[in-house]
């Protein structure tokens, strides 16, 4: 069974606890079937990851990540994930290539059926598999942390009308390059994708969501 930190992290990333929601120790203790000390330890761990804000005498809440910070996250991810995509293209096995190609097929089906939540999940799986295939543990760990911090905005992006179609083509280009074993093209495709993410987020700064 996953430990409390993993369970709470997953629940935050899946939207069960949205940004700004208070995290009540007693309720979390009952939810996960553990003592309050374990819950407090999980909250402290997730606060170091930037997912939770923990203030003395005021309790803990799920952290709201400003758009400006989300843009910085995407900028940092662009550098790191380009490296990971390059390494994945160099190291992918036949099994890895088949798996990535199938994810793109599933993403196309999700877009065709307007299953935005499923597309968002597949998006997350694809980026995770590229990280794992790359074999670069340091960059992979840094990117995982960055993606977690920006997860709420990533979900908003994936569910924007028309965004999934643009994103699909960008992801397909990344996978094609990895499958072809072309490290330069994989890095370029990943940079193009994350530059697009930054562009959309920048428009949100100029035209805030109501």
mmCIF file of C-alpha atoms in Angstrom:
data_model
loop_
_atom_site.group_PDB
_atom_site.id
_atom_site.type_symbol
_atom_site.label_atom_id
_atom_site.label_comp_id
_atom_site.label_asym_id
_atom_site.label_seq_id
_atom_site.Cartn_x
_atom_site.Cartn_y
_atom_site.Cartn_z
ATOM 1 C CA UNK A 1 0.000 0.000 0.000
ATOM 2 C CA UNK A 2 1.301 3.456 -0.847
ATOM 3 C CA UNK A 3 2.461 5.549 2.086
ATOM 4 C CA UNK A 4 0.512 8.590 3.203
ATOM 5 C CA UNK A 5 2.707 11.037 1.302
ATOM 6 C CA UNK A 6 2.114 9.168 -1.957
ATOM 7 C CA UNK A 7 -1.633 8.905 -1.356
ATOM 8 C CA UNK A 8 -2.027 12.570 -0.460
ATOM 9 C CA UNK A 9 0.165 13.631 -3.394
ATOM 10 C CA UNK A 10 -1.908 11.557 -5.813
ATOM 11 C CA UNK A 11 -5.166 12.941 -4.413
ATOM 12 C CA UNK A 12 -3.905 16.506 -4.848
ATOM 13 C CA UNK A 13 -2.682 15.844 -8.397
ATOM 14 C CA UNK A 14 -5.982 14.148 -9.298
ATOM 15 C CA UNK A 15 -7.954 17.159 -8.081
ATOM 16 C CA UNK A 16 -9.556 15.540 -5.018
ATOM 17 C CA UNK A 17 -8.054 18.401 -3.020
ATOM 18 C CA UNK A 18 -8.109 21.518 -5.243
ATOM 19 C CA UNK A 19 -5.823 24.543 -4.804
ATOM 20 C CA UNK A 20 -6.713 26.547 -1.721
ATOM 21 C CA UNK A 21 -8.463 23.688 0.100
ATOM 22 C CA UNK A 22 -7.581 23.199 3.753
ATOM 23 C CA UNK A 23 -6.025 19.887 4.736
ATOM 24 C CA UNK A 24 -7.517 18.816 8.077
ATOM 25 C CA UNK A 25 -5.310 16.345 9.920
ATOM 26 C CA UNK A 26 -8.185 14.451 11.559
ATOM 27 C CA UNK A 27 -10.023 14.038 8.259
ATOM 28 C CA UNK A 28 -6.882 12.893 6.478
ATOM 29 C CA UNK A 29 -6.115 10.486 9.305
ATOM 30 C CA UNK A 30 -9.537 8.886 8.856
ATOM 31 C CA UNK A 31 -9.292 8.927 5.055
ATOM 32 C CA UNK A 32 -5.968 7.091 4.958
ATOM 33 C CA UNK A 33 -6.351 4.996 8.104
ATOM 34 C CA UNK A 34 -3.214 6.280 9.811
ATOM 35 C CA UNK A 35 -2.283 8.316 12.855
ATOM 36 C CA UNK A 36 -2.089 12.091 12.815
ATOM 37 C CA UNK A 37 1.706 11.986 13.195
ATOM 38 C CA UNK A 38 1.933 10.208 9.817
ATOM 39 C CA UNK A 39 -0.368 12.825 8.296
ATOM 40 C CA UNK A 40 1.742 15.679 9.685
ATOM 41 C CA UNK A 41 4.875 14.065 8.274
ATOM 42 C CA UNK A 42 3.234 13.779 4.836
ATOM 43 C CA UNK A 43 2.160 17.427 4.925
ATOM 44 C CA UNK A 44 5.700 18.527 5.755
ATOM 45 C CA UNK A 45 7.093 16.398 2.898
ATOM 46 C CA UNK A 46 4.611 17.803 0.379
ATOM 47 C CA UNK A 47 5.277 21.346 1.560
ATOM 48 C CA UNK A 48 8.943 20.889 0.591
ATOM 49 C CA UNK A 49 7.742 19.809 -2.880
ATOM 50 C CA UNK A 50 5.711 22.996 -3.282
ATOM 51 C CA UNK A 51 2.327 21.241 -3.282
ATOM 52 C CA UNK A 52 1.217 22.310 0.194
ATOM 53 C CA UNK A 53 1.504 25.483 2.262
ATOM 54 C CA UNK A 54 1.959 24.732 5.961
ATOM 55 C CA UNK A 55 1.775 27.656 8.389
ATOM 56 C CA UNK A 56 2.264 27.395 12.133
ATOM 57 C CA UNK A 57 -1.033 27.759 14.030
ATOM 58 C CA UNK A 58 -2.926 28.120 10.744
ATOM 59 C CA UNK A 59 -2.764 24.606 9.384
ATOM 60 C CA UNK A 60 -2.103 23.421 5.858
ATOM 61 C CA UNK A 61 -3.705 24.160 2.494
ATOM 62 C CA UNK A 62 -3.139 22.965 -1.053
ATOM 63 C CA UNK A 63 -0.865 25.557 -2.599
ATOM 64 C CA UNK A 64 -2.136 27.869 -5.324
ATOM 65 C CA UNK A 65 0.547 28.218 -7.992
ATOM 66 C CA UNK A 66 0.427 31.663 -9.659
ATOM 67 C CA UNK A 67 0.432 31.763 -13.451
ATOM 68 C CA UNK A 68 3.767 33.577 -13.398
ATOM 69 C CA UNK A 69 5.314 30.684 -11.488
ATOM 70 C CA UNK A 70 3.673 28.173 -13.836
ATOM 71 C CA UNK A 71 5.433 29.908 -16.735
ATOM 72 C CA UNK A 72 8.764 29.621 -14.940
ATOM 73 C CA UNK A 73 8.056 25.928 -14.344
ATOM 74 C CA UNK A 74 7.408 25.415 -18.060
ATOM 75 C CA UNK A 75 10.630 27.277 -18.910
ATOM 76 C CA UNK A 76 12.658 25.030 -16.613
ATOM 77 C CA UNK A 77 10.913 21.939 -17.924
ATOM 78 C CA UNK A 78 11.765 22.934 -21.492
ATOM 79 C CA UNK A 79 15.485 22.705 -20.770
ATOM 80 C CA UNK A 80 15.322 19.511 -18.740
ATOM 81 C CA UNK A 81 12.763 17.617 -20.817
ATOM 82 C CA UNK A 82 14.601 18.364 -24.051
ATOM 83 C CA UNK A 83 17.560 16.544 -22.510
ATOM 84 C CA UNK A 84 15.313 13.668 -21.429
ATOM 85 C CA UNK A 85 13.731 13.377 -24.883
ATOM 86 C CA UNK A 86 17.178 13.257 -26.484
ATOM 87 C CA UNK A 87 18.303 10.507 -24.109
ATOM 88 C CA UNK A 88 15.055 8.583 -24.632
ATOM 89 C CA UNK A 89 15.616 8.612 -28.405
ATOM 90 C CA UNK A 90 19.105 7.246 -27.863
ATOM 91 C CA UNK A 91 18.123 4.533 -25.367
ATOM 92 C CA UNK A 92 14.600 3.384 -26.272
ATOM 93 C CA UNK A 93 14.131 -0.326 -26.864
ATOM 94 C CA UNK A 94 11.711 -1.826 -29.394
ATOM 95 C CA UNK A 95 9.283 -2.402 -26.524
ATOM 96 C CA UNK A 96 9.581 1.237 -25.434
ATOM 97 C CA UNK A 97 8.935 2.453 -28.973
ATOM 98 C CA UNK A 98 5.849 0.267 -29.281
ATOM 99 C CA UNK A 99 4.525 1.512 -25.948
ATOM 100 C CA UNK A 100 5.003 5.185 -26.839
ATOM 101 C CA UNK A 101 3.364 4.659 -30.234
ATOM 102 C CA UNK A 102 0.367 3.044 -28.538
ATOM 103 C CA UNK A 103 0.022 5.994 -26.165
ATOM 104 C CA UNK A 104 -0.240 8.306 -29.184
ATOM 105 C CA UNK A 105 -2.927 6.044 -30.666
ATOM 106 C CA UNK A 106 -4.836 6.233 -27.376
ATOM 107 C CA UNK A 107 -4.389 10.018 -27.276
ATOM 108 C CA UNK A 108 -5.820 10.331 -30.790
ATOM 109 C CA UNK A 109 -8.857 8.314 -29.709
ATOM 110 C CA UNK A 110 -9.327 10.473 -26.611
ATOM 111 C CA UNK A 111 -9.244 13.644 -28.728
ATOM 112 C CA UNK A 112 -11.657 12.177 -31.277
ATOM 113 C CA UNK A 113 -14.111 11.247 -28.518
ATOM 114 C CA UNK A 114 -13.605 14.546 -26.647
ATOM 115 C CA UNK A 115 -12.445 12.697 -23.516
ATOM 116 C CA UNK A 116 -10.409 15.552 -22.093
ATOM 117 C CA UNK A 117 -9.742 13.989 -18.683
ATOM 118 C CA UNK A 118 -8.470 10.803 -20.343
ATOM 119 C CA UNK A 119 -6.268 12.871 -22.632
ATOM 120 C CA UNK A 120 -4.811 14.672 -19.624
ATOM 121 C CA UNK A 121 -4.015 11.332 -17.969
ATOM 122 C CA UNK A 122 -2.351 10.008 -21.138
ATOM 123 C CA UNK A 123 -0.350 13.225 -21.416
ATOM 124 C CA UNK A 124 1.013 12.639 -17.939
ATOM 125 C CA UNK A 125 1.804 8.987 -18.716
ATOM 126 C CA UNK A 126 3.649 9.890 -21.920
ATOM 127 C CA UNK A 127 5.896 12.439 -20.242
ATOM 128 C CA UNK A 128 6.564 10.021 -17.381
ATOM 129 C CA UNK A 129 7.536 7.207 -19.767
ATOM 130 C CA UNK A 130 9.901 9.492 -21.700
ATOM 131 C CA UNK A 131 11.552 10.367 -18.373
ATOM 132 C CA UNK A 132 11.869 6.717 -17.407
ATOM 133 C CA UNK A 133 13.173 5.604 -20.809
ATOM 134 C CA UNK A 134 15.808 8.350 -20.752
ATOM 135 C CA UNK A 135 17.538 6.740 -17.781
ATOM 136 C CA UNK A 136 18.614 10.189 -16.530
ATOM 137 C CA UNK A 137 17.551 9.931 -12.896
ATOM 138 C CA UNK A 138 18.577 13.446 -11.793
ATOM 139 C CA UNK A 139 16.781 15.343 -14.566
ATOM 140 C CA UNK A 140 13.818 12.975 -14.280
ATOM 141 C CA UNK A 141 13.404 13.652 -10.563
ATOM 142 C CA UNK A 142 13.602 17.403 -11.078
ATOM 143 C CA UNK A 143 11.005 17.321 -13.860
ATOM 144 C CA UNK A 144 8.640 15.129 -11.836
ATOM 145 C CA UNK A 145 8.729 17.684 -9.036
ATOM 146 C CA UNK A 146 8.153 20.580 -11.438
ATOM 147 C CA UNK A 147 5.227 18.816 -13.133
ATOM 148 C CA UNK A 148 3.618 18.103 -9.763
ATOM 149 C CA UNK A 149 3.854 21.760 -8.746
ATOM 150 C CA UNK A 150 2.208 22.859 -11.986
ATOM 151 C CA UNK A 151 -0.324 20.015 -12.176
ATOM 152 C CA UNK A 152 -3.417 22.203 -11.756
ATOM 153 C CA UNK A 153 -2.469 24.436 -14.677
ATOM 154 C CA UNK A 154 -1.542 21.384 -16.761
ATOM 155 C CA UNK A 155 -5.058 20.018 -16.288
ATOM 156 C CA UNK A 156 -6.557 23.381 -17.257
ATOM 157 C CA UNK A 157 -4.418 23.382 -20.395
ATOM 158 C CA UNK A 158 -5.445 19.857 -21.368
ATOM 159 C CA UNK A 159 -9.147 20.653 -20.993
ATOM 160 C CA UNK A 160 -9.126 23.920 -22.961
ATOM 161 C CA UNK A 161 -11.286 23.723 -26.116
ATOM 162 C CA UNK A 162 -9.021 22.958 -29.072
ATOM 163 C CA UNK A 163 -5.861 22.693 -26.973
ATOM 164 C CA UNK A 164 -5.762 18.884 -26.969
ATOM 165 C CA UNK A 165 -5.606 18.820 -30.791
ATOM 166 C CA UNK A 166 -2.567 21.114 -30.864
ATOM 167 C CA UNK A 167 -0.964 19.231 -27.993
ATOM 168 C CA UNK A 168 -1.575 15.884 -29.713
ATOM 169 C CA UNK A 169 0.395 16.895 -32.786
ATOM 170 C CA UNK A 170 3.253 18.123 -30.609
ATOM 171 C CA UNK A 171 3.354 14.887 -28.637
ATOM 172 C CA UNK A 172 3.166 12.842 -31.825
ATOM 173 C CA UNK A 173 6.250 14.679 -33.122
ATOM 174 C CA UNK A 174 8.128 13.884 -29.904
ATOM 175 C CA UNK A 175 7.241 10.204 -30.114
ATOM 176 C CA UNK A 176 8.092 9.964 -33.824
ATOM 177 C CA UNK A 177 11.556 11.345 -33.133
ATOM 178 C CA UNK A 178 12.084 8.954 -30.215
ATOM 179 C CA UNK A 179 10.881 6.001 -32.307
ATOM 180 C CA UNK A 180 13.208 7.073 -35.144
ATOM 181 C CA UNK A 181 16.116 7.298 -32.708
ATOM 182 C CA UNK A 182 16.689 10.946 -33.659
ATOM 183 C CA UNK A 183 17.902 12.684 -30.511
ATOM 184 C CA UNK A 184 18.153 16.156 -32.073
ATOM 185 C CA UNK A 185 14.609 15.985 -33.432
ATOM 186 C CA UNK A 186 13.272 14.656 -30.120
ATOM 187 C CA UNK A 187 14.847 17.534 -28.192
ATOM 188 C CA UNK A 188 13.558 20.076 -30.722
ATOM 189 C CA UNK A 189 10.031 18.605 -30.606
ATOM 190 C CA UNK A 190 9.980 18.715 -26.813
ATOM 191 C CA UNK A 191 11.161 22.341 -26.820
ATOM 192 C CA UNK A 192 8.439 23.233 -29.332
ATOM 193 C CA UNK A 193 5.805 21.598 -27.135
ATOM 194 C CA UNK A 194 6.859 23.340 -23.934
ATOM 195 C CA UNK A 195 7.290 26.684 -25.702
ATOM 196 C CA UNK A 196 3.665 26.302 -26.742
ATOM 197 C CA UNK A 197 2.689 25.669 -23.120
ATOM 198 C CA UNK A 198 4.489 28.858 -22.105
ATOM 199 C CA UNK A 199 2.699 30.833 -24.819
ATOM 200 C CA UNK A 200 -0.726 29.729 -23.607
ATOM 201 C CA UNK A 201 0.132 30.449 -19.974
ATOM 202 C CA UNK A 202 1.415 33.901 -20.952
ATOM 203 C CA UNK A 203 -1.933 34.671 -22.563
ATOM 204 C CA UNK A 204 -3.609 33.803 -19.276
ATOM 205 C CA UNK A 205 -1.476 36.445 -17.555
ATOM 206 C CA UNK A 206 -2.616 39.010 -20.131
ATOM 207 C CA UNK A 207 -6.240 37.874 -19.964
ATOM 208 C CA UNK A 208 -6.907 36.405 -16.508
ATOM 209 C CA UNK A 209 -9.551 33.717 -16.138
ATOM 210 C CA UNK A 210 -12.836 35.096 -14.682
#
